[in-house]
PDB file of C-alpha atoms in Angstrom:
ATOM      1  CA  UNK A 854     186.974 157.202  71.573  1.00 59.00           C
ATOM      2  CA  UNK A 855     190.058 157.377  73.489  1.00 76.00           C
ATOM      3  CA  UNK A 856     193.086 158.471  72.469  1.00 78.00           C
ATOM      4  CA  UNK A 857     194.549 155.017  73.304  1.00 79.00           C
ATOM      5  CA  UNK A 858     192.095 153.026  71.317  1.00 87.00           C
ATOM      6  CA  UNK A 859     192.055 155.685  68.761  1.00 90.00           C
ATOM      7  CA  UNK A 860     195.811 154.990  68.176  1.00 92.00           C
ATOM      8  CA  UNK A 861     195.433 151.401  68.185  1.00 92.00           C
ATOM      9  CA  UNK A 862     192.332 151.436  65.279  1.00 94.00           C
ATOM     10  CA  UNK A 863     194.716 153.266  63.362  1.00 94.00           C
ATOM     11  CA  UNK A 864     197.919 150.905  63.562  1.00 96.00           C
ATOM     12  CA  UNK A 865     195.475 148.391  62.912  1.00 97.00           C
ATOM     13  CA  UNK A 866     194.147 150.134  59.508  1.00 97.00           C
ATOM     14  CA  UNK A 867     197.420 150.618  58.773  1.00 98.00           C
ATOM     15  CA  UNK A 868     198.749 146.968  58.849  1.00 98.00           C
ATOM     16  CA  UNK A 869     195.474 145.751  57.349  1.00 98.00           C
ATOM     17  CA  UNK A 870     196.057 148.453  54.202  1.00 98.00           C
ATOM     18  CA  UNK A 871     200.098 146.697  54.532  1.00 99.00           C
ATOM     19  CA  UNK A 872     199.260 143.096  54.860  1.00 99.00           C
ATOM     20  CA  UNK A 873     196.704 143.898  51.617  1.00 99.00           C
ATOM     21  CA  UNK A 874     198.537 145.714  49.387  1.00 98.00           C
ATOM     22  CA  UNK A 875     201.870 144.270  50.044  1.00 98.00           C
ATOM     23  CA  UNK A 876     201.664 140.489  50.411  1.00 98.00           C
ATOM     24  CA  UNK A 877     197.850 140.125  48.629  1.00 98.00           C
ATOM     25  CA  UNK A 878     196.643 139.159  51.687  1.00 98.00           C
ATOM     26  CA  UNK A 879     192.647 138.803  52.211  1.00 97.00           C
ATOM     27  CA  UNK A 880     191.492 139.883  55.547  1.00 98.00           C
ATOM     28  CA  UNK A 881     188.944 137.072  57.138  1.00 97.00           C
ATOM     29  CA  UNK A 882     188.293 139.027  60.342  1.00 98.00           C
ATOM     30  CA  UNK A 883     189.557 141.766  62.280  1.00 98.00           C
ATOM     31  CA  UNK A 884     188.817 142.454  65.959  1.00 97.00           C
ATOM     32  CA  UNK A 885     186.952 139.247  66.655  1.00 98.00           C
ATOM     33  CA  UNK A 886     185.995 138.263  69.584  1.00 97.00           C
ATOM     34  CA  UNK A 887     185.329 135.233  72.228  1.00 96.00           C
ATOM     35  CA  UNK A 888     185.346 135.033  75.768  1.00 94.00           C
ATOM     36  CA  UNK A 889     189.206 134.476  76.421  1.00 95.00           C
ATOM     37  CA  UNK A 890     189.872 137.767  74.133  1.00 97.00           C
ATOM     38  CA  UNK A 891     190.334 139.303  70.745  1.00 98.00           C
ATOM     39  CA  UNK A 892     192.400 138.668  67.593  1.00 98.00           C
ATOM     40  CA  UNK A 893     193.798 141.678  65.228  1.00 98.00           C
ATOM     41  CA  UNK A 894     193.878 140.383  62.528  1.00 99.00           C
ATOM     42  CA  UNK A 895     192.809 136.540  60.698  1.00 98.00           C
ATOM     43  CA  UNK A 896     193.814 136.118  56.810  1.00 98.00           C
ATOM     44  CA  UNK A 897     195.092 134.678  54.075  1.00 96.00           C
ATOM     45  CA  UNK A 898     197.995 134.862  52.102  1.00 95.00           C
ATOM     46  CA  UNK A 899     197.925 134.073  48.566  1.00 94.00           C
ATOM     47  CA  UNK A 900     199.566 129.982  49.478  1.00 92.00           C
ATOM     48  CA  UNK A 901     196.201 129.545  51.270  1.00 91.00           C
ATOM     49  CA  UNK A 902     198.030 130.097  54.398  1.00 95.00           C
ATOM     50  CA  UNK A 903     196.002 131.430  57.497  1.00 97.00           C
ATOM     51  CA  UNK A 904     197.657 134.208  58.971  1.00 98.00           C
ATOM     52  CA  UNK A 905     197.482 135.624  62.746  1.00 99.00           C
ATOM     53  CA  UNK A 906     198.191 138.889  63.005  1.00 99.00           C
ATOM     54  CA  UNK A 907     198.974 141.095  66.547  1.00 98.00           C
ATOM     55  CA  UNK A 908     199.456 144.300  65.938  1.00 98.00           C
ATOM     56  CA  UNK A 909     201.279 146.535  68.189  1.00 97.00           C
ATOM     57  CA  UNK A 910     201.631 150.489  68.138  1.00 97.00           C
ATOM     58  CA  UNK A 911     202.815 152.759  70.037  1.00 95.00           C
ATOM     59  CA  UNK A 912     203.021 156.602  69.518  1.00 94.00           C
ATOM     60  CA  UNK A 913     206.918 156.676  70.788  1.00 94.00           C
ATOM     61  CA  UNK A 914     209.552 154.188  72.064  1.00 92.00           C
ATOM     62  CA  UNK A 915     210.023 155.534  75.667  1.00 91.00           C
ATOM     63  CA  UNK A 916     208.317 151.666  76.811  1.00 90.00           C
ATOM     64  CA  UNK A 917     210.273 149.971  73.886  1.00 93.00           C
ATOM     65  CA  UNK A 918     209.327 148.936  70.827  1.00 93.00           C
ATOM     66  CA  UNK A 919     205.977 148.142  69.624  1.00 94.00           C
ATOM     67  CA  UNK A 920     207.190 144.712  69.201  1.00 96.00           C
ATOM     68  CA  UNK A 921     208.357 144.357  72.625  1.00 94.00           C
ATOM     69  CA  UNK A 922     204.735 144.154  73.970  1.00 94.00           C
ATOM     70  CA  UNK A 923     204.147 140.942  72.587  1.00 96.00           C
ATOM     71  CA  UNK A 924     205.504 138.844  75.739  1.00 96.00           C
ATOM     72  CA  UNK A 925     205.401 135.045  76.083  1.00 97.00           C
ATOM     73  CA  UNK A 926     202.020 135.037  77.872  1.00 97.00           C
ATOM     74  CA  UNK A 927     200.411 137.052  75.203  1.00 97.00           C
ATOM     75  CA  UNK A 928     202.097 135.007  72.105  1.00 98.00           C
ATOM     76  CA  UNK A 929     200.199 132.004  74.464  1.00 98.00           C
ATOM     77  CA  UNK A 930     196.802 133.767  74.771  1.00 98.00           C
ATOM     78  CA  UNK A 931     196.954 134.199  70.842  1.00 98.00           C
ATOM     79  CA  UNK A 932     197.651 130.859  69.893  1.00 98.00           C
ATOM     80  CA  UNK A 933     194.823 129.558  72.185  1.00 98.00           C
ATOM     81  CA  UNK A 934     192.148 131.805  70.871  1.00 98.00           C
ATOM     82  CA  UNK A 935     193.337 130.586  67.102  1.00 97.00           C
ATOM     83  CA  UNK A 936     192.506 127.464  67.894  1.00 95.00           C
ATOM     84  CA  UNK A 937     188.855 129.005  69.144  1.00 96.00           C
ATOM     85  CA  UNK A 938     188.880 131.259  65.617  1.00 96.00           C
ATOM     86  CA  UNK A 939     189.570 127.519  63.611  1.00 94.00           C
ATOM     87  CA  UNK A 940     187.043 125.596  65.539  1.00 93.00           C
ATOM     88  CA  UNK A 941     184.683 128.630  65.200  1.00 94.00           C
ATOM     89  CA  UNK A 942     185.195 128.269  61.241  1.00 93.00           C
ATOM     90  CA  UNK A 943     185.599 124.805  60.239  1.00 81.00           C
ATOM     91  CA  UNK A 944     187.997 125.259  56.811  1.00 81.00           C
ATOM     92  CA  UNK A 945     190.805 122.850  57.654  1.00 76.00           C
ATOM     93  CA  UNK A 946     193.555 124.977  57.021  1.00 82.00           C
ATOM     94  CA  UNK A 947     196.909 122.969  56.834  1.00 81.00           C
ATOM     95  CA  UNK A 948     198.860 125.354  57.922  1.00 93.00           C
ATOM     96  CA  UNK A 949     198.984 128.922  60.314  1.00 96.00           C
ATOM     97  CA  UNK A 950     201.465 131.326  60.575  1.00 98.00           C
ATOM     98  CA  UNK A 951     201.480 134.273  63.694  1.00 99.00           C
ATOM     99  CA  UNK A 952     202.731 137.675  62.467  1.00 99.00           C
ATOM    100  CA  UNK A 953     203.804 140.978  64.376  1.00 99.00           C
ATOM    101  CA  UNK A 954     203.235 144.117  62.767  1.00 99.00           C
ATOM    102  CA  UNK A 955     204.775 146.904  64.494  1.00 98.00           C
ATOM    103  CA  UNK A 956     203.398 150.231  64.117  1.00 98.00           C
ATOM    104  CA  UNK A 957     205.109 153.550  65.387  1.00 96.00           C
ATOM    105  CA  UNK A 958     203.036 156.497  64.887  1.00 94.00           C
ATOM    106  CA  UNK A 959     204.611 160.253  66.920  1.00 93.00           C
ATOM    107  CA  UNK A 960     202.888 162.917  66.770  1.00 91.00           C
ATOM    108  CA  UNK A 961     203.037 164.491  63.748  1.00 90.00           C
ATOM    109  CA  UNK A 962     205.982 162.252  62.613  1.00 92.00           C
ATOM    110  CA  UNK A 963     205.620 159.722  60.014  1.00 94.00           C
ATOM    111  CA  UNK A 964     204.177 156.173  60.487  1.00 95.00           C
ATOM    112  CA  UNK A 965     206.412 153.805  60.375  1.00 96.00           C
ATOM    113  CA  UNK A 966     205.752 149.714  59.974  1.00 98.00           C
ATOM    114  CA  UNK A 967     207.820 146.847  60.746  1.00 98.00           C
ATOM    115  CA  UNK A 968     205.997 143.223  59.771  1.00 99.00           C
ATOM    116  CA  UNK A 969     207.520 140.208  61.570  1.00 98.00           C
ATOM    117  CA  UNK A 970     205.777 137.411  59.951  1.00 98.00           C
ATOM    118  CA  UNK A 971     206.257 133.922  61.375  1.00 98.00           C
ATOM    119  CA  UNK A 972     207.205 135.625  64.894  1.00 98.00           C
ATOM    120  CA  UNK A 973     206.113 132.937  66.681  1.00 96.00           C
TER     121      UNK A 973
END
C-alpha cells in the first residue's frame, strides 16, 4: 500500500474510532463506492440523523490544513453522491448533515483531530 493511501486508511480509522466513541455514532458504510466516486464515511448519530463524513489528513501543514482540501467542487461531488448513497438505500431519512474531520498525523508526532460537523 502506499504511503499516501496508507496515511489516509489511518485518518480514516481514526475519525471512525472518534465519530464512535465520542458522539455514539453507528457507522453505515465506509469507503463506498459508485461510479461518480467514494464516500468516507455514512452514519448515524444517536437523533437518527444521517451523517456524511470527508475526512481529510495530512501528515504536516506545509499545503494547509487538512480541512482546506475540502474545496467547493469537492463539498459538490459529495453532496451528489449522497443523494446516490440515499437512493441506493431507501430509509427516508429526514434529515443529513456533512461533517469534516480533520486529521494531522507527523511523523512520529501525535495525531491530532479536528471534527467540523455541519461544514457544509
Amino acid at each position: 500500500m502506499a504511503a499516501k493511501d496508507e496515511l489516509g486508511r489511518r485518518g480514516e480509522d481514526t475519525a471512525v474510532e472518534y465519530l464512535e466513541r465520542e458522539h455514539g455514532m453507528v457507522v453505515l458504510a465506509r469507503n463506498w463506492r459508485c461510479r461518480d466516486g467514494e464516500l468516507d464515511i455514512v452514519a448515524t448519530d444517536p437523533e437518527r440523523r444521517l451523517i456524511v463524513c470527508e475526512v481529510k489528513t495530512r501528515s504536516g501543514t506545509g499545503y494547509g490544513e487538512p480541512a482546506e482540501a475540502v474545496t467547493p467542487r469537492k463539498v459538490r461531488r459529495i453532496r451528489g453522491l449522497a443523494r446516490a448513497w440515499m437512493a441506493a438505500h431507501q430509509v427516508g431519512w429526514t434529515e443529513v448533515r456533512f461533517d469534516v474531520v480533520a486529521v494531522l498525523a507527523p511523523p512520529g508526532g501525535a495525531t491530532t483531530l479536528t471534527h467540523y460537523p455541519a461544514a457544509f
